[in-house]
Each structure stands twice: as structure tokens, then as C-alpha cells.
């Protein structure tokens, strides 16, 4: 019921933003119109999430089962950048995006993967001081998968060359960095990294990101040094293995065969 009630408030926000964007309540500058476009986009994304939670199949969503569809990851990256660039600018952060000119189409769940990027970028924003820099990059990479179950799932489709077989999103910041003793724990649920002068989060954003990437048969990792910024990256295979059940996200304490 609480989730359903959110739809009413969201409809008001989206409706007023559309009116303003259309100029029906007065003229706008190009910058104001762009900001309202971001508001409308954010409302649309929230509507998608609410629709999933209200669907009869919501148990699938809660178990982090992606709805694979062929989509453009480049567009997903650019939409996320557009959504957050105003917030980064308000905080005095330089925010860049580096993508190719061509679409990068692969099977993934756009709503879930957008959430991964939002969580990683929020983490970078929170721990980067004013005047700092955050950069998001999309690239094509070759990923050597040595996991026997992954090979078996391809049923002869396993690539035998070093041609790109996955997409990689990398988010680099110039923030406070992560101490070596905490680096292996950043994806644990409710674990927060102590950083003087910065407000810790809930400890769930990175854990959720890992669950989503793992459910895509992907890989996510972090590289950092205290005081030298952080780099978070995740990879999504061009051809996900099936059946997906073999790569279900496991609960805390359960074993997991990780790809090399």
C-alpha cells in the first residue's frame, strides 16, 4: 500500500515538471528546460521501479533476477550522467563521461544496471571533496572466463579469440580513497567506510550493486588507496549464460564460485 501511494505524489511531480518544461507556466532558459527534462526522466525511472514492485512477479525482482533485453548500454550511461550532472555541479565537482560515438547493444536489464551506476556515482559523490573530479567511462573489453559452469552454459559459444566479449563501466574519483584493510569489505551489506569529514551512507548501495551485477553473470570490483581516490568497475558479458538459475545471487555466508 505504501509503494502504491508513492505513485500519486510522483504523478504530481512529473505533471508539474512537464508543464514547466513545455513553457505553459512561463518562458524558460535552455538550462532550466534541461533541468526539468532530468526531473521528468527521474520520475519515469521511479515509475518503472514502482511498477515492478507492484507486479505479481515482484518476488523475481526481490530475488534480483534481471529481465534481460537487448538495450543500448551507451544510452543508459548517458542518461545516468544527464540525471546527476546538476547535482555534481551543485557540489562543486567536475563530472565527466567518456563513451564512444556508436551504440553498445547487449542483453541486460536497463533499470537494474542504471541503479548500479547511480549507486556507484552516489558513493563517489559522497566521498569526493568540493573541487574534486569524477569520471565515468564505458569501454569494450576481453574477459577471460575460467569458470567451468560459465563455459558449459555457452554450449559451444565460448569465444576463442581475444576480441571484446564484455562491456565495462568504470567510475573513478579523486576522493579520500579506501584503506587497504577495508577494500575487501566495501561490498558487504551494512559495511560503511570510515572517512573523517564525510558522512557515511547506509552500507547498502555497493552491496545492492554487487547483487545486480552478479545476477547478470558479471563482475564488480574496487581499486583504491587511502588518500588517492577510488576506482569502481563492473563488467557485463555480451552473451549472458543460461540458464540464469546457475548464477542466482547467494545469501550471506553461502559459497560462490567466482569467475577469474
Short mmCIF file of C-alpha atoms in Angstrom, two decimals:
data_model
loop_
_atom_site.label_atom_id
_atom_site.label_comp_id
_atom_site.label_asym_id
_atom_site.label_seq_id
_atom_site.Cartn_x
_atom_site.Cartn_y
_atom_site.Cartn_z
CA UNK A 1 0.00 0.00 0.00
CA UNK A 2 2.84 2.38 0.84
CA UNK A 3 4.51 1.70 -2.50
CA UNK A 4 1.23 2.22 -4.33
CA UNK A 5 0.68 5.56 -2.57
CA UNK A 6 4.02 6.80 -3.89
CA UNK A 7 2.51 6.79 -7.39
CA UNK A 8 0.22 9.72 -6.54
CA UNK A 9 2.98 12.02 -5.33
CA UNK A 10 5.20 11.00 -8.22
CA UNK A 11 2.44 11.81 -10.72
CA UNK A 12 2.15 15.32 -9.29
CA UNK A 13 5.91 15.92 -9.54
CA UNK A 14 6.08 14.61 -13.10
CA UNK A 15 2.98 16.51 -14.19
CA UNK A 16 4.15 19.86 -12.88
CA UNK A 17 7.62 19.33 -14.33
CA UNK A 18 6.11 18.61 -17.75
CA UNK A 19 4.02 21.77 -17.58
CA UNK A 20 7.06 23.87 -16.72
CA UNK A 21 9.16 22.18 -19.38
CA UNK A 22 6.52 22.86 -22.04
CA UNK A 23 6.62 26.56 -21.17
CA UNK A 24 2.93 26.65 -20.22
CA UNK A 25 3.72 28.42 -16.96
CA UNK A 26 6.13 30.93 -18.46
CA UNK A 27 9.28 31.07 -20.58
CA UNK A 28 12.35 29.06 -19.62
CA UNK A 29 16.04 29.24 -20.33
CA UNK A 30 17.71 26.31 -22.06
CA UNK A 31 19.42 25.37 -18.78
CA UNK A 32 16.11 25.37 -16.90
CA UNK A 33 14.48 23.24 -19.59
CA UNK A 34 17.35 20.77 -19.36
CA UNK A 35 16.99 20.53 -15.58
CA UNK A 36 13.26 19.84 -15.91
CA UNK A 37 14.00 17.16 -18.51
CA UNK A 38 16.16 15.45 -15.89
CA UNK A 39 13.27 15.65 -13.38
CA UNK A 40 10.90 14.04 -15.87
CA UNK A 41 13.47 11.30 -16.63
CA UNK A 42 13.95 10.58 -12.91
CA UNK A 43 10.16 10.33 -12.44
CA UNK A 44 9.93 7.89 -15.34
CA UNK A 45 12.65 5.71 -13.82
CA UNK A 46 10.90 5.72 -10.45
CA UNK A 47 7.63 4.77 -12.14
CA UNK A 48 9.39 1.75 -13.68
CA UNK A 49 10.64 0.62 -10.27
CA UNK A 50 7.23 1.08 -8.66
CA UNK A 51 5.57 -0.88 -11.46
CA UNK A 52 7.96 -3.76 -10.83
CA UNK A 53 7.31 -3.79 -7.10
CA UNK A 54 3.54 -3.79 -7.70
CA UNK A 55 3.64 -6.55 -10.32
CA UNK A 56 2.62 -10.15 -9.48
CA UNK A 57 6.20 -11.16 -10.26
CA UNK A 58 7.72 -8.86 -7.62
CA UNK A 59 9.32 -11.88 -5.92
CA UNK A 60 11.53 -12.23 -9.01
CA UNK A 61 12.66 -8.62 -8.66
CA UNK A 62 13.38 -9.02 -4.95
CA UNK A 63 15.49 -12.06 -5.76
CA UNK A 64 17.47 -9.85 -8.14
CA UNK A 65 16.61 -11.67 -11.35
CA UNK A 66 17.31 -9.34 -14.28
CA UNK A 67 14.82 -9.02 -17.12
CA UNK A 68 17.31 -9.37 -19.96
CA UNK A 69 16.51 -7.37 -23.07
CA UNK A 70 18.61 -6.00 -25.89
CA UNK A 71 19.35 -2.41 -24.97
CA UNK A 72 21.96 0.28 -25.58
CA UNK A 73 24.32 0.49 -22.60
CA UNK A 74 25.80 3.69 -24.02
CA UNK A 75 22.41 5.39 -23.77
CA UNK A 76 21.99 4.06 -20.25
CA UNK A 77 25.34 5.62 -19.27
CA UNK A 78 24.48 8.96 -20.88
CA UNK A 79 21.01 9.04 -19.26
CA UNK A 80 22.60 8.45 -15.86
CA UNK A 81 25.16 11.19 -16.50
CA UNK A 82 22.42 13.62 -17.53
CA UNK A 83 20.43 12.80 -14.41
CA UNK A 84 23.27 13.55 -11.98
CA UNK A 85 25.36 16.26 -13.64
CA UNK A 86 23.38 19.06 -11.98
CA UNK A 87 23.82 17.53 -8.54
CA UNK A 88 27.56 17.13 -9.07
CA UNK A 89 27.88 20.71 -10.30
CA UNK A 90 25.96 21.97 -7.26
CA UNK A 91 28.52 20.26 -5.04
CA UNK A 92 31.40 21.83 -6.97
CA UNK A 93 32.58 18.57 -8.57
CA UNK A 94 33.85 18.12 -12.11
CA UNK A 95 31.83 15.29 -13.66
CA UNK A 96 32.88 13.78 -16.99
CA UNK A 97 31.68 10.93 -19.16
CA UNK A 98 33.71 9.10 -21.81
CA UNK A 99 31.79 6.95 -24.29
CA UNK A 100 32.16 6.05 -27.94
CA UNK A 101 30.02 7.53 -30.69
CA UNK A 102 28.43 4.18 -31.50
CA UNK A 103 25.68 2.35 -29.57
CA UNK A 104 26.75 -0.62 -27.46
CA UNK A 105 23.83 -3.06 -27.59
CA UNK A 106 23.83 -6.14 -25.36
CA UNK A 107 21.31 -8.10 -23.27
CA UNK A 108 20.86 -6.58 -19.81
CA UNK A 109 18.24 -5.10 -17.52
CA UNK A 110 18.39 -1.30 -18.05
CA UNK A 111 16.54 -0.46 -14.82
CA UNK A 112 18.83 -2.59 -12.67
CA UNK A 113 22.08 -1.58 -14.37
CA UNK A 114 21.12 2.09 -14.15
CA UNK A 115 20.70 1.51 -10.41
CA UNK A 116 24.24 0.09 -10.23
CA UNK A 117 25.65 3.23 -11.85
CA UNK A 118 23.58 5.51 -9.62
CA UNK A 119 24.81 3.69 -6.51
CA UNK A 120 28.45 3.85 -7.59
CA UNK A 121 28.21 7.52 -8.55
CA UNK A 122 26.47 8.41 -5.30
CA UNK A 123 29.31 6.71 -3.46
CA UNK A 124 31.87 8.70 -5.47
CA UNK A 125 29.98 11.97 -4.89
CA UNK A 126 29.72 11.40 -1.16
CA UNK A 127 33.45 10.80 -0.66
CA UNK A 128 34.89 13.38 -3.06
CA UNK A 129 35.51 16.87 -1.66
CA UNK A 130 34.47 20.07 -3.39
CA UNK A 131 36.72 20.83 -6.35
CA UNK A 132 37.30 17.12 -6.99
CA UNK A 133 36.72 15.10 -10.14
CA UNK A 134 34.58 12.10 -11.03
CA UNK A 135 34.75 10.34 -14.40
CA UNK A 136 32.57 7.58 -15.85
CA UNK A 137 33.91 5.55 -18.77
CA UNK A 138 32.29 2.91 -20.98
CA UNK A 139 34.54 0.52 -22.90
CA UNK A 140 34.57 -2.88 -24.60
CA UNK A 141 36.93 -5.43 -23.06
CA UNK A 142 38.03 -9.05 -23.36
CA UNK A 143 37.20 -11.01 -20.21
CA UNK A 144 38.82 -14.41 -19.79
CA UNK A 145 36.19 -16.53 -18.05
CA UNK A 146 37.68 -19.62 -16.46
CA UNK A 147 34.59 -20.65 -14.57
CA UNK A 148 33.65 -24.13 -15.78
CA UNK A 149 29.92 -23.52 -15.32
CA UNK A 150 30.17 -20.40 -17.46
CA UNK A 151 31.86 -22.37 -20.26
CA UNK A 152 29.25 -25.12 -20.06
CA UNK A 153 26.42 -22.57 -20.21
CA UNK A 154 27.68 -21.25 -23.52
CA UNK A 155 27.28 -24.69 -25.15
CA UNK A 156 29.98 -24.13 -27.74
CA UNK A 157 29.55 -20.36 -27.96
CA UNK A 158 32.52 -19.60 -25.70
CA UNK A 159 34.75 -17.11 -27.55
CA UNK A 160 38.12 -18.46 -28.66
CA UNK A 161 39.73 -15.14 -29.55
CA UNK A 162 40.78 -12.07 -27.63
CA UNK A 163 38.07 -9.95 -29.22
CA UNK A 164 35.91 -7.90 -26.81
CA UNK A 165 33.27 -10.05 -25.14
CA UNK A 166 32.01 -7.74 -22.41
CA UNK A 167 31.18 -4.13 -21.64
CA UNK A 168 32.95 -2.38 -18.78
CA UNK A 169 31.78 0.69 -16.89
CA UNK A 170 34.46 2.39 -14.79
CA UNK A 171 33.88 5.20 -12.31
CA UNK A 172 36.97 6.98 -10.99
CA UNK A 173 37.04 9.70 -8.36
CA UNK A 174 39.64 11.90 -6.70
CA UNK A 175 38.17 11.42 -3.25
CA UNK A 176 39.55 10.27 0.07
CA UNK A 177 40.16 6.68 -1.07
CA UNK A 178 39.74 3.45 0.86
CA UNK A 179 42.21 1.91 3.29
CA UNK A 180 43.63 -1.46 2.22
CA UNK A 181 42.07 -3.27 5.20
CA UNK A 182 38.60 -2.07 4.17
CA UNK A 183 38.84 -2.60 0.42
CA UNK A 184 37.73 -6.26 0.51
CA UNK A 185 34.70 -5.40 2.64
CA UNK A 186 33.17 -2.48 0.75
CA UNK A 187 30.60 -4.73 -0.98
CA UNK A 188 29.39 -6.28 2.29
CA UNK A 189 25.89 -5.38 3.44
CA UNK A 190 25.79 -2.57 6.04
CA UNK A 191 29.55 -2.05 5.95
CA UNK A 192 30.48 1.63 5.88
CA UNK A 193 33.94 3.01 5.26
CA UNK A 194 35.09 5.40 7.98
CA UNK A 195 36.29 8.66 6.41
CA UNK A 196 36.93 11.78 8.50
CA UNK A 197 34.87 14.72 7.32
CA UNK A 198 32.48 12.64 5.21
CA UNK A 199 29.00 11.37 6.07
CA UNK A 200 28.73 7.58 5.75
CA UNK A 201 25.84 6.03 3.88
CA UNK A 202 23.60 3.10 4.77
CA UNK A 203 26.13 0.48 3.73
CA UNK A 204 23.69 -0.99 1.20
CA UNK A 205 24.44 0.82 -2.07
CA UNK A 206 27.54 -1.18 -3.02
CA UNK A 207 26.03 -4.43 -1.74
CA UNK A 208 22.99 -3.92 -3.97
CA UNK A 209 25.25 -3.08 -6.91
CA UNK A 210 27.14 -6.34 -6.42
CA UNK A 211 23.92 -8.38 -6.27
CA UNK A 212 22.68 -6.85 -9.52
CA UNK A 213 25.96 -7.34 -11.39
CA UNK A 214 26.27 -10.92 -10.10
CA UNK A 215 22.72 -11.63 -11.28
CA UNK A 216 23.87 -10.57 -14.77
CA UNK A 217 26.76 -13.10 -14.54
CA UNK A 218 29.04 -10.08 -14.39
CA UNK A 219 31.88 -8.91 -12.18
CA UNK A 220 32.32 -5.85 -9.97
CA UNK A 221 35.43 -4.74 -8.10
CA UNK A 222 37.13 -1.78 -6.46
CA UNK A 223 40.66 -0.39 -6.59
CA UNK A 224 41.82 2.30 -4.19
CA UNK A 225 44.44 3.68 -1.86
CA UNK A 226 43.79 5.83 1.19
CA UNK A 227 44.04 9.47 0.15
CA UNK A 228 44.44 8.67 -3.55
CA UNK A 229 40.86 8.29 -4.81
CA UNK A 230 38.94 5.18 -5.83
CA UNK A 231 38.01 3.31 -8.99
CA UNK A 232 34.92 1.09 -9.15
CA UNK A 233 34.36 -1.06 -12.25
CA UNK A 234 31.85 -3.64 -13.38
CA UNK A 235 31.59 -5.87 -16.43
CA UNK A 236 28.58 -7.29 -18.25
CA UNK A 237 29.04 -10.14 -20.77
CA UNK A 238 27.85 -9.62 -24.32
CA UNK A 239 26.18 -13.05 -24.21
CA UNK A 240 24.87 -13.95 -20.73
CA UNK A 241 24.92 -17.66 -19.81
CA UNK A 242 21.71 -19.59 -19.48
CA UNK A 243 20.00 -20.96 -17.53
CA UNK A 244 20.23 -17.95 -15.25
CA UNK A 245 19.40 -20.07 -12.22
CA UNK A 246 23.00 -21.27 -12.07
CA UNK A 247 24.07 -17.72 -11.31
CA UNK A 248 21.46 -16.85 -8.70
CA UNK A 249 22.67 -14.41 -6.07
CA UNK A 250 23.56 -16.26 -2.88
CA UNK A 251 22.86 -15.11 0.62
CA UNK A 252 25.49 -14.12 3.21
CA UNK A 253 27.76 -16.98 4.22
CA UNK A 254 26.93 -19.18 1.21
CA UNK A 255 29.74 -20.26 -1.08
CA UNK A 256 30.12 -18.75 -4.51
CA UNK A 257 32.35 -19.87 -7.36
CA UNK A 258 33.72 -16.61 -8.67
CA UNK A 259 34.90 -16.04 -12.23
CA UNK A 260 38.63 -15.46 -12.66
#
